[in-house]
mmCIF file of C-alpha atoms in Angstrom:
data_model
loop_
_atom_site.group_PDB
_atom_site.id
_atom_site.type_symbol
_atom_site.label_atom_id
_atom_site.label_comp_id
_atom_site.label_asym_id
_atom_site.label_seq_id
_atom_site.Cartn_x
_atom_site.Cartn_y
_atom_site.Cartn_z
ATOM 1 C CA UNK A 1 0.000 0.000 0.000
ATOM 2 C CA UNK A 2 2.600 2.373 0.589
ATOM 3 C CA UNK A 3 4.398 2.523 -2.512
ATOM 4 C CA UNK A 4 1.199 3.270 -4.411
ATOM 5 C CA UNK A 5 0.205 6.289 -1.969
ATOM 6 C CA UNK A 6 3.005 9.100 -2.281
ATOM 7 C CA UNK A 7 5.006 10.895 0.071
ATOM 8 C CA UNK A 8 2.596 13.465 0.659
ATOM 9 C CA UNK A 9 0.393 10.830 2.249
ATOM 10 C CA UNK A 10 2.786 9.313 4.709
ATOM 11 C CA UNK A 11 3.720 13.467 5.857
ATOM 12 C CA UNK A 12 0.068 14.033 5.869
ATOM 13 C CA UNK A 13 -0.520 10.461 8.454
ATOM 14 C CA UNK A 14 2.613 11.633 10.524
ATOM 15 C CA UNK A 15 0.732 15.449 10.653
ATOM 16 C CA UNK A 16 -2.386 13.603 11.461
ATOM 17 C CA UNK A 17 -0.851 11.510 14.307
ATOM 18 C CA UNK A 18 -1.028 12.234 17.822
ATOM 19 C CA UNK A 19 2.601 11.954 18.760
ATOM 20 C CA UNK A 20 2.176 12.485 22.544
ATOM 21 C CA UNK A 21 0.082 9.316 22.614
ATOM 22 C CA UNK A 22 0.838 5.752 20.749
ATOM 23 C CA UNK A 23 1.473 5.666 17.102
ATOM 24 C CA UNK A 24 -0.446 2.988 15.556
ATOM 25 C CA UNK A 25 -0.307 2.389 11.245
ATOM 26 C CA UNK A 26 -2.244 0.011 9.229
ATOM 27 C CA UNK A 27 -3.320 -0.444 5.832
ATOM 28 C CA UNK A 28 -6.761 0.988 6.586
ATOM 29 C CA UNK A 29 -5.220 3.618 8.545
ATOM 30 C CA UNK A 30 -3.171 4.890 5.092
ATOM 31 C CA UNK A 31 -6.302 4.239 3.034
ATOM 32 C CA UNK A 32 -8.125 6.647 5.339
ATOM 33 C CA UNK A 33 -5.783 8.855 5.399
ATOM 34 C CA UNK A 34 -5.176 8.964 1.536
ATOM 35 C CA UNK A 35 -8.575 10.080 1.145
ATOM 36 C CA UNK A 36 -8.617 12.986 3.066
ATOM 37 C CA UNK A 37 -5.524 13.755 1.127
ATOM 38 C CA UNK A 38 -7.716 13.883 -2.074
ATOM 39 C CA UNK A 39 -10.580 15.980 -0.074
ATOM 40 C CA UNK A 40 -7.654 18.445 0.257
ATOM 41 C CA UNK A 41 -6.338 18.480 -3.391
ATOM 42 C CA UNK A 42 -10.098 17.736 -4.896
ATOM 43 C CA UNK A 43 -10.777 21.359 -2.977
ATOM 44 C CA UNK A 44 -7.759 22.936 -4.366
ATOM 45 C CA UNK A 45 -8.217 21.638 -7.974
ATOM 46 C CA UNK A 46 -11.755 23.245 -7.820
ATOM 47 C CA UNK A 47 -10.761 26.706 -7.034
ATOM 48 C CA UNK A 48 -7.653 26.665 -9.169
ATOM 49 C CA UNK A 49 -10.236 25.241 -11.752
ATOM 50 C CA UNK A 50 -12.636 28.077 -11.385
ATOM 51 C CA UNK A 51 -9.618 31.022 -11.663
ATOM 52 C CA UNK A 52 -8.676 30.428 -15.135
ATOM 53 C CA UNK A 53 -8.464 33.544 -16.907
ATOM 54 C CA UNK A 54 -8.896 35.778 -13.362
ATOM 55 C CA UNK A 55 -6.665 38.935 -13.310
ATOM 56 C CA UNK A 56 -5.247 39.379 -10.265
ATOM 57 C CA UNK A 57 -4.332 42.543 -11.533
ATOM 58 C CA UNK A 58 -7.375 43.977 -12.855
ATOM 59 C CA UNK A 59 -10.432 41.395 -11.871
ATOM 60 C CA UNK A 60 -10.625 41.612 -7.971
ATOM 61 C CA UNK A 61 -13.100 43.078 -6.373
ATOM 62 C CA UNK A 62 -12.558 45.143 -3.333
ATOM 63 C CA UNK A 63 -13.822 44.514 0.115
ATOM 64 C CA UNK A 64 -16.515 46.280 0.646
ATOM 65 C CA UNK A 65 -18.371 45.815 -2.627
ATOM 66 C CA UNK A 66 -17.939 41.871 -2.040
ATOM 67 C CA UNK A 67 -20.840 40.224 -2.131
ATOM 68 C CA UNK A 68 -21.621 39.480 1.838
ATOM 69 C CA UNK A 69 -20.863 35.113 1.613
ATOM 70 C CA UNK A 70 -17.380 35.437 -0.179
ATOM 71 C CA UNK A 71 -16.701 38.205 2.538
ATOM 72 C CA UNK A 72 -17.787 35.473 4.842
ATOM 73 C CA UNK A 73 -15.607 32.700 3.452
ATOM 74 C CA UNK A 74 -12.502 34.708 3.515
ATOM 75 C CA UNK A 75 -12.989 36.016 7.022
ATOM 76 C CA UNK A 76 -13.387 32.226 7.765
ATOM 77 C CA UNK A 77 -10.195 31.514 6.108
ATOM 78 C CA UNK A 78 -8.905 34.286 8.133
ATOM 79 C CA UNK A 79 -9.723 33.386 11.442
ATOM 80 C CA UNK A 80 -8.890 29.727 10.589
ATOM 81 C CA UNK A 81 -5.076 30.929 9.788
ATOM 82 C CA UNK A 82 -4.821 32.523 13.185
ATOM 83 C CA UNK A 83 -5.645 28.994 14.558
ATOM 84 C CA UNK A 84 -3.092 27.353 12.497
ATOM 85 C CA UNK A 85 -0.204 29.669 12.891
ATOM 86 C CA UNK A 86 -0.586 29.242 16.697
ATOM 87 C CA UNK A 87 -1.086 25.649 16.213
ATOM 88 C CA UNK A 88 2.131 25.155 14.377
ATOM 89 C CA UNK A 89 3.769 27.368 16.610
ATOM 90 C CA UNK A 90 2.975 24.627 19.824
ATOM 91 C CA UNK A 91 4.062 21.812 17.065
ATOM 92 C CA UNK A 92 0.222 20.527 17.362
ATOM 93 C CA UNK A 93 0.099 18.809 13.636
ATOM 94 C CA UNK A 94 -2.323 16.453 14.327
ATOM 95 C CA UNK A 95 -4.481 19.611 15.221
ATOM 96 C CA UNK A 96 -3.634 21.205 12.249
ATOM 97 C CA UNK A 97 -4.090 18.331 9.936
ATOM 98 C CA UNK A 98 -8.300 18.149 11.402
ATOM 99 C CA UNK A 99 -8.548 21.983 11.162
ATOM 100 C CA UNK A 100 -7.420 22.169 7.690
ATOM 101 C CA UNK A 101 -9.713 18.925 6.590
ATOM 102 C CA UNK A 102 -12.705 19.852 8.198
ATOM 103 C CA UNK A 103 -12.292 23.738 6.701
ATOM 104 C CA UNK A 104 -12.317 22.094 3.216
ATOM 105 C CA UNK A 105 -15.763 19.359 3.949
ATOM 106 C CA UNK A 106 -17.244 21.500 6.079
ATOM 107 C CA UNK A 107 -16.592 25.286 5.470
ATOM 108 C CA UNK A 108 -15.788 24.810 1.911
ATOM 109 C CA UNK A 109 -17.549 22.152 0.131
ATOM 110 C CA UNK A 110 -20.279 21.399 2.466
ATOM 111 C CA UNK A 111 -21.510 25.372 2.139
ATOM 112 C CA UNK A 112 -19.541 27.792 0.455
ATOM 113 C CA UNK A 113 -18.464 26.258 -2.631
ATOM 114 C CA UNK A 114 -21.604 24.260 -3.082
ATOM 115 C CA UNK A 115 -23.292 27.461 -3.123
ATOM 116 C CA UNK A 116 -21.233 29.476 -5.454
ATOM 117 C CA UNK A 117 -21.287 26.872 -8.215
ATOM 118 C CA UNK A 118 -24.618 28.850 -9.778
ATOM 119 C CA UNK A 119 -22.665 32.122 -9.493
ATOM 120 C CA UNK A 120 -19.171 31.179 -10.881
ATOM 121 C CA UNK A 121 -21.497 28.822 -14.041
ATOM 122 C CA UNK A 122 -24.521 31.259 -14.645
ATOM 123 C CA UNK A 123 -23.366 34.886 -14.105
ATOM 124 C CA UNK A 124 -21.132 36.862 -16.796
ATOM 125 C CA UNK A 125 -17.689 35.708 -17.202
ATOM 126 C CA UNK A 126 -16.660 39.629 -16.064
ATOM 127 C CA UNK A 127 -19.763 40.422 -13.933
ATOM 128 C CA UNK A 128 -18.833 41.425 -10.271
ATOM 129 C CA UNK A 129 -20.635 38.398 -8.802
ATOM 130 C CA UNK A 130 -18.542 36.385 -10.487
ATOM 131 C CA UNK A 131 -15.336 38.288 -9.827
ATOM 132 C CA UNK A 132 -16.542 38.495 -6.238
ATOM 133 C CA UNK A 133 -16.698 34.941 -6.088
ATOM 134 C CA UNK A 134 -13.518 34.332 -8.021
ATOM 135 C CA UNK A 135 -11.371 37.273 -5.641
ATOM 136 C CA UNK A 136 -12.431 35.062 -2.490
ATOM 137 C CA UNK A 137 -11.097 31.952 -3.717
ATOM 138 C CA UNK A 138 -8.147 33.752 -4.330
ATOM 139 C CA UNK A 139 -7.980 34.622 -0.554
ATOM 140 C CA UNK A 140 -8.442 31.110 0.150
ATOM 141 C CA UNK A 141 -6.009 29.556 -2.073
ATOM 142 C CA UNK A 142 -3.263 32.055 -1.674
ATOM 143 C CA UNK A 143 -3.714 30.951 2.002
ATOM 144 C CA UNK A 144 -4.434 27.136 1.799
ATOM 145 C CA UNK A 145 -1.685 26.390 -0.112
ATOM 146 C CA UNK A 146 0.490 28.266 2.535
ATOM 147 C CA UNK A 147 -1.167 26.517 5.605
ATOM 148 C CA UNK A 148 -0.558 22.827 3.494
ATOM 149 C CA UNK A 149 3.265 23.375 2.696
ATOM 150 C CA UNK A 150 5.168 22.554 5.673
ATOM 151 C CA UNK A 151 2.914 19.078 5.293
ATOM 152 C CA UNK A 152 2.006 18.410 1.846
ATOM 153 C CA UNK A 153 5.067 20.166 0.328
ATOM 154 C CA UNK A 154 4.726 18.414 -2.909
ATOM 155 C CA UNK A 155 1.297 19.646 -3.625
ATOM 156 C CA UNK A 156 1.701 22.969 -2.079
ATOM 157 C CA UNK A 157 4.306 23.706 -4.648
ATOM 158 C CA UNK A 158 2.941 22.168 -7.640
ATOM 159 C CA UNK A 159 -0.596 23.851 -6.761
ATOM 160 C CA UNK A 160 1.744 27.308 -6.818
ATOM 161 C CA UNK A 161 3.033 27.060 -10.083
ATOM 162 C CA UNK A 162 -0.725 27.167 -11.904
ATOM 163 C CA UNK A 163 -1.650 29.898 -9.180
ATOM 164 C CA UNK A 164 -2.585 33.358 -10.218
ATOM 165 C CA UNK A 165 -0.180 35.904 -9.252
ATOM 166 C CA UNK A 166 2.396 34.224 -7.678
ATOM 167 C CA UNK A 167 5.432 36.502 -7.901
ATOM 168 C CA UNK A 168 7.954 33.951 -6.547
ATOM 169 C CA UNK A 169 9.278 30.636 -7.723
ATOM 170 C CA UNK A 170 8.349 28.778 -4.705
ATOM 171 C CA UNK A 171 5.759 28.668 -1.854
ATOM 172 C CA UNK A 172 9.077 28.581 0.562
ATOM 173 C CA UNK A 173 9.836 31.895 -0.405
ATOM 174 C CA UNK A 174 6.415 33.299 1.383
ATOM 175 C CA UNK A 175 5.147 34.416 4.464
ATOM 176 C CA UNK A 176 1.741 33.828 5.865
ATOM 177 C CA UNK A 177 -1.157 35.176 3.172
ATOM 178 C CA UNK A 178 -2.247 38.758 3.967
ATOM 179 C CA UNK A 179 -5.745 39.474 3.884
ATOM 180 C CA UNK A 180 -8.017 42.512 3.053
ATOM 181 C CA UNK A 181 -8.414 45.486 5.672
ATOM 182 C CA UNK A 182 -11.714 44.959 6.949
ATOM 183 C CA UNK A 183 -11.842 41.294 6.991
ATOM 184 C CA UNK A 184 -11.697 41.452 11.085
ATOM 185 C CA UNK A 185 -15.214 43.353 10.851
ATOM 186 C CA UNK A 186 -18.332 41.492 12.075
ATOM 187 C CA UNK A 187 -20.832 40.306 9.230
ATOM 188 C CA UNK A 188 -24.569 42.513 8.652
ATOM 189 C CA UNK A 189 -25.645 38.565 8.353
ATOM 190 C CA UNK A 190 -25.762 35.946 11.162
ATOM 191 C CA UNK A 191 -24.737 33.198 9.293
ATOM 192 C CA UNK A 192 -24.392 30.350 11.894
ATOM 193 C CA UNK A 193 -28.327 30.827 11.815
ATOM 194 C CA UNK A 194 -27.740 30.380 8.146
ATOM 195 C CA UNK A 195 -26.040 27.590 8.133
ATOM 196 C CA UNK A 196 -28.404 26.270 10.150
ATOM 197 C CA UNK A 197 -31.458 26.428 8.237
ATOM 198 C CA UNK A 198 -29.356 25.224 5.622
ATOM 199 C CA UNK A 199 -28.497 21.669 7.049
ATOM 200 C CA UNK A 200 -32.171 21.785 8.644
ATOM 201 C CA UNK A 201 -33.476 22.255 4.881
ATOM 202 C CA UNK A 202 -31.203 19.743 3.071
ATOM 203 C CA UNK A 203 -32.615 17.176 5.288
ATOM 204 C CA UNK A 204 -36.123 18.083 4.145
ATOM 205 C CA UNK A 205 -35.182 18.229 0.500
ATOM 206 C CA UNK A 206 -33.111 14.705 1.678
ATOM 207 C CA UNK A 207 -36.584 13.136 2.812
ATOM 208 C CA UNK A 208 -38.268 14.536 -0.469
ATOM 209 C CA UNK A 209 -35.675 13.168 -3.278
ATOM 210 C CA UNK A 210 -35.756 10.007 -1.542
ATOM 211 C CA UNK A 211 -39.746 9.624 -1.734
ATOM 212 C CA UNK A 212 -39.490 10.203 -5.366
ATOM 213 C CA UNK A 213 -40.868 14.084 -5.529
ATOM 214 C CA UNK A 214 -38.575 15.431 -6.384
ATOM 215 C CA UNK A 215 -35.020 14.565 -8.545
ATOM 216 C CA UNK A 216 -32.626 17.374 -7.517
ATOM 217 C CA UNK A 217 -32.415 20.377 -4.669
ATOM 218 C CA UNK A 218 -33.541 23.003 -7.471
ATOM 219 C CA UNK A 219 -36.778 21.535 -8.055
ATOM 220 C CA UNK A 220 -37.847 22.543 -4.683
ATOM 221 C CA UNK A 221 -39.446 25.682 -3.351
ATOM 222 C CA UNK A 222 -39.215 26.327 0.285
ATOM 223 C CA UNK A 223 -40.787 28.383 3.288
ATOM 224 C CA UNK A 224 -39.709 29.061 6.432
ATOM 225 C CA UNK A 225 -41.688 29.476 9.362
ATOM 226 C CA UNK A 226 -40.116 31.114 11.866
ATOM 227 C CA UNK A 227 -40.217 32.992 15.756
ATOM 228 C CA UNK A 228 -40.187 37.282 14.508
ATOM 229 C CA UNK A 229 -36.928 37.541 15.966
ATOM 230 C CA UNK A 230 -35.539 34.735 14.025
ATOM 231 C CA UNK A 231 -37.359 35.318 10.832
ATOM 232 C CA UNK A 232 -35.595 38.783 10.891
ATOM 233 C CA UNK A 233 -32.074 37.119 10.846
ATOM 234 C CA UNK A 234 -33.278 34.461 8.426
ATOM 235 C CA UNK A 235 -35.209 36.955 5.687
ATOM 236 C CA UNK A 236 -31.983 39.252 5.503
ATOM 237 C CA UNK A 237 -30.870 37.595 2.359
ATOM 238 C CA UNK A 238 -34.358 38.451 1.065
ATOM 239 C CA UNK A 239 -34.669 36.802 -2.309
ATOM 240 C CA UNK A 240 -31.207 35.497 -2.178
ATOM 241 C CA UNK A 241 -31.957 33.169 0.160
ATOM 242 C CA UNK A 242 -32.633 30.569 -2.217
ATOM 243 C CA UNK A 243 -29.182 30.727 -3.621
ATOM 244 C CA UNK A 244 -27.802 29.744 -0.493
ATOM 245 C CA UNK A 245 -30.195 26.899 0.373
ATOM 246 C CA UNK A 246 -29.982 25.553 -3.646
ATOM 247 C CA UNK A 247 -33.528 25.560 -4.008
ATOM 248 C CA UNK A 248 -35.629 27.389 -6.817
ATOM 249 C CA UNK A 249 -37.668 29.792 -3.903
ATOM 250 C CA UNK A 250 -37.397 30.229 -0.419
ATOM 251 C CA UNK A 251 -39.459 32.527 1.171
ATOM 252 C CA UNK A 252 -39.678 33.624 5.457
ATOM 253 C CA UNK A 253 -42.647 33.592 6.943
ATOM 254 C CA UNK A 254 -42.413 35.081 10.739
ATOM 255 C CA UNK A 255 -44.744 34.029 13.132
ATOM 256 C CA UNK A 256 -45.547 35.043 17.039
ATOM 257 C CA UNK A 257 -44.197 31.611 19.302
ATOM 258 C CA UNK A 258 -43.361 31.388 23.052
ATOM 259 C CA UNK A 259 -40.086 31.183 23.805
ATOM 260 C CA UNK A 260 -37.930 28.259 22.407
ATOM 261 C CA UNK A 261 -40.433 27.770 19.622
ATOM 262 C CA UNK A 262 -38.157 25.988 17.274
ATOM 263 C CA UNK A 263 -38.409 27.063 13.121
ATOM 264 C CA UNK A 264 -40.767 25.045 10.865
ATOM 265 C CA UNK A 265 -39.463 24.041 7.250
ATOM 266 C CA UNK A 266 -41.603 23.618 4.350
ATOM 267 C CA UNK A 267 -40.687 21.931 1.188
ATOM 268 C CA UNK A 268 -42.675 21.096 -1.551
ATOM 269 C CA UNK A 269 -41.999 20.123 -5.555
ATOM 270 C CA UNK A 270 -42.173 23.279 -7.920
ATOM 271 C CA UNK A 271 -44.288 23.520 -10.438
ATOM 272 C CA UNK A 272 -42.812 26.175 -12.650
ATOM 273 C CA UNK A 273 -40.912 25.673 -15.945
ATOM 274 C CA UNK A 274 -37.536 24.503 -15.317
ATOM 275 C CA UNK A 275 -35.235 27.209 -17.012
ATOM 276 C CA UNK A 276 -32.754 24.867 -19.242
ATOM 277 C CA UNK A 277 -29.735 27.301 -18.223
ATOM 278 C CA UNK A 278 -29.330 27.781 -15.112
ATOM 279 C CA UNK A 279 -32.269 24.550 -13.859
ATOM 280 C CA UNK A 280 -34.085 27.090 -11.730
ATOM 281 C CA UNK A 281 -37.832 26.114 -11.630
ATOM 282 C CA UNK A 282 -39.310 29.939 -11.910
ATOM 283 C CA UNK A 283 -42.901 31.348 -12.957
ATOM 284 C CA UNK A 284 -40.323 33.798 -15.527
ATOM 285 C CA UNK A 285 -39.297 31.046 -17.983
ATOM 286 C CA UNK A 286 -40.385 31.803 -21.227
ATOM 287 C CA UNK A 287 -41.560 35.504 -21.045
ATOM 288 C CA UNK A 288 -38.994 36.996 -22.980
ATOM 289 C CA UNK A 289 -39.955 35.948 -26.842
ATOM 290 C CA UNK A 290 -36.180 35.601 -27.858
ATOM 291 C CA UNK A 291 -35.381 32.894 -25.320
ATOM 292 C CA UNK A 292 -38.194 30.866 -24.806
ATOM 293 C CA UNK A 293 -36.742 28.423 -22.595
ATOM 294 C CA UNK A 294 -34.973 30.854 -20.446
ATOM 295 C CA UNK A 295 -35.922 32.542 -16.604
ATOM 296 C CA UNK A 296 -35.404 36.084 -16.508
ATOM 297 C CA UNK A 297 -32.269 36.462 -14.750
ATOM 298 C CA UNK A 298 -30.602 34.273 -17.447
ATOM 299 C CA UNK A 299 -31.796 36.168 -20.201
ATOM 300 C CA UNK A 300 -30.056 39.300 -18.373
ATOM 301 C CA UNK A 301 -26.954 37.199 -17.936
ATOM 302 C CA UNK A 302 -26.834 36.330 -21.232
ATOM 303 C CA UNK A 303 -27.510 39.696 -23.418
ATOM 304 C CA UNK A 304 -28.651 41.917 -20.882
ATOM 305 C CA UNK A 305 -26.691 44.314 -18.319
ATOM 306 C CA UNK A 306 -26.352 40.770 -15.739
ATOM 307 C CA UNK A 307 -27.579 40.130 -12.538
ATOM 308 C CA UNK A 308 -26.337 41.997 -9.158
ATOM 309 C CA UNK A 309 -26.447 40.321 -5.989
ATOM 310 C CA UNK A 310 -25.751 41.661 -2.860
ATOM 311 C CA UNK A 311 -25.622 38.639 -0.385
ATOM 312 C CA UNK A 312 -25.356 35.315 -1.906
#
């Protein structure tokens, strides 16, 4: 098993080991471990993927006219470094190996990159949704592969040489990443209740795919019924909400509950026309004469002045 897995995997089980306690190696051991290797360098293929042709010189967008969940991500990826530069600092690999794998299922492809998939595939390839997107993976990246490279220092440096604007010939020759000014700054958005109503809704959708209703996330519409004071936290994407929970609607529907009253989630099949672009079930589809098969916002994306968003 080991001469099929790589030095990168054996650094990356050595990171991941406890060394104050007993060491302990197996086959299965390595085979776990050589998948969260992939995890890591699936996650950094995708955003080095989704910067081709991104200007670091002219393309990225600045801080405050981010949209609000890349300024989220990166300030994620911000406060994430802190913990790892403190971790490395105590020589706590094994805590720096979990941090850095559960950043990329969790953070990254469990909720931000998931969500930006319809942004970075649908939007104009110059809009400043997409660049917004595209600038925060940037962030990420230039720091990931940083965080990675006293471990994985084989991938680290062949991820840097397809890395936009990279001035030097080597990760070695870098410090730390350095973020935006501002990225300390407390969101407008309270996304751990976010997040929340995300995982609470893919469980709904879960229970609706599997009775046969309905095939994929976007042919759902869903409403929330929720306490005032959480409905206010909950409706501040407005109509961007959807984008976040990968359904075709969502809508927040506040209601007065004692205290504790937990929020309600209602999902149901849409019956609108599916727009053949961007898959968005929406009532829109077909009302412009030229593209027949197209929802609104896709007919704006395509020949129009593009969509804005201002959240998600």
């Amino acid at each position: 098993v080991t001469k099929s897995l790589g030095a990168d995997v054996l650094r990356l089980w050595v990171s991941a080991t406890d060394y104050s306690k007993e060491i302990t190696v197996s086959d299965e051991i390595l085979k776990r471990i050589a998948d969260s290797y992939r995890r890591i360098r699936n996650t950094l293929r995708f955003l080095l993927g989704n910067l081709h042709g991104f200007d670091t010189a002219r393309h990225p967008v600045p801080w405050n006219e981010m949209v609000a969940l890349d300024r989220w991500a990166v300030s994620r990826a911000f406060a994430m470094q802190n913990e790892l530069v403190t971790a490395y600092r105590n020589y706590e690999l094994h805590e720096i190996y979990q941090k850095i794998h559960n950043f990329c299922v969790v953070d990254l492809s469990g909720f931000y990159l998931d969500i930006i998939k319809d942004r970075l595939y649908t939007t104009g390839r110059d809009s400043r949704p997409r660049h917004s997107a595209q600038t925060a993976m940037v962030h990420i990246l230039q720091a990931m592969v940083r965080w990675i490279a006293p471990i994985l220092s084989f991938t680290a440096e062949e991820c840097w040489k397809y890395m936009p604007g990279t001035a030097n010939a080597s990760v070695f020759l870098n410090q730390w990443h350095e973020f935006p000014a501002g990225v300390e700054r407390d969101s407008e958005i309270d996304w751990p209740a976010i997040i929340a109503l995300k995982t609470q809704v893919a469980g709904e959708l879960e229970r609706l795919r599997a009775a046969g209703a309905i095939g994929a996330p976007l042919e759902a519409e869903v409403t929330v019924h929720a306490p005032a004071e959480q409905a206010k936290a909950l409706s501040a994407l407005g109509d961007e909400l959807r984008f976040v929970l990968i359904t075709s609607q969502a809508a927040v529907v506040p209601f007065a509950a004692a205290a504790g009253e937990p929020v309600r989630v209602e999902v149901r099949a849409s019956e609108a026309p599916k727009c053949i672009r961007c898959w968005h079930r929406r009532a829109d589809v077909g009302k412009n004469p030229a593209h027949p098969e197209l929802c609104a916002r896709c007919v704006s994306n395509v020949e129009g002045p593009g969509e804005e968003r201002q959240f998600a």
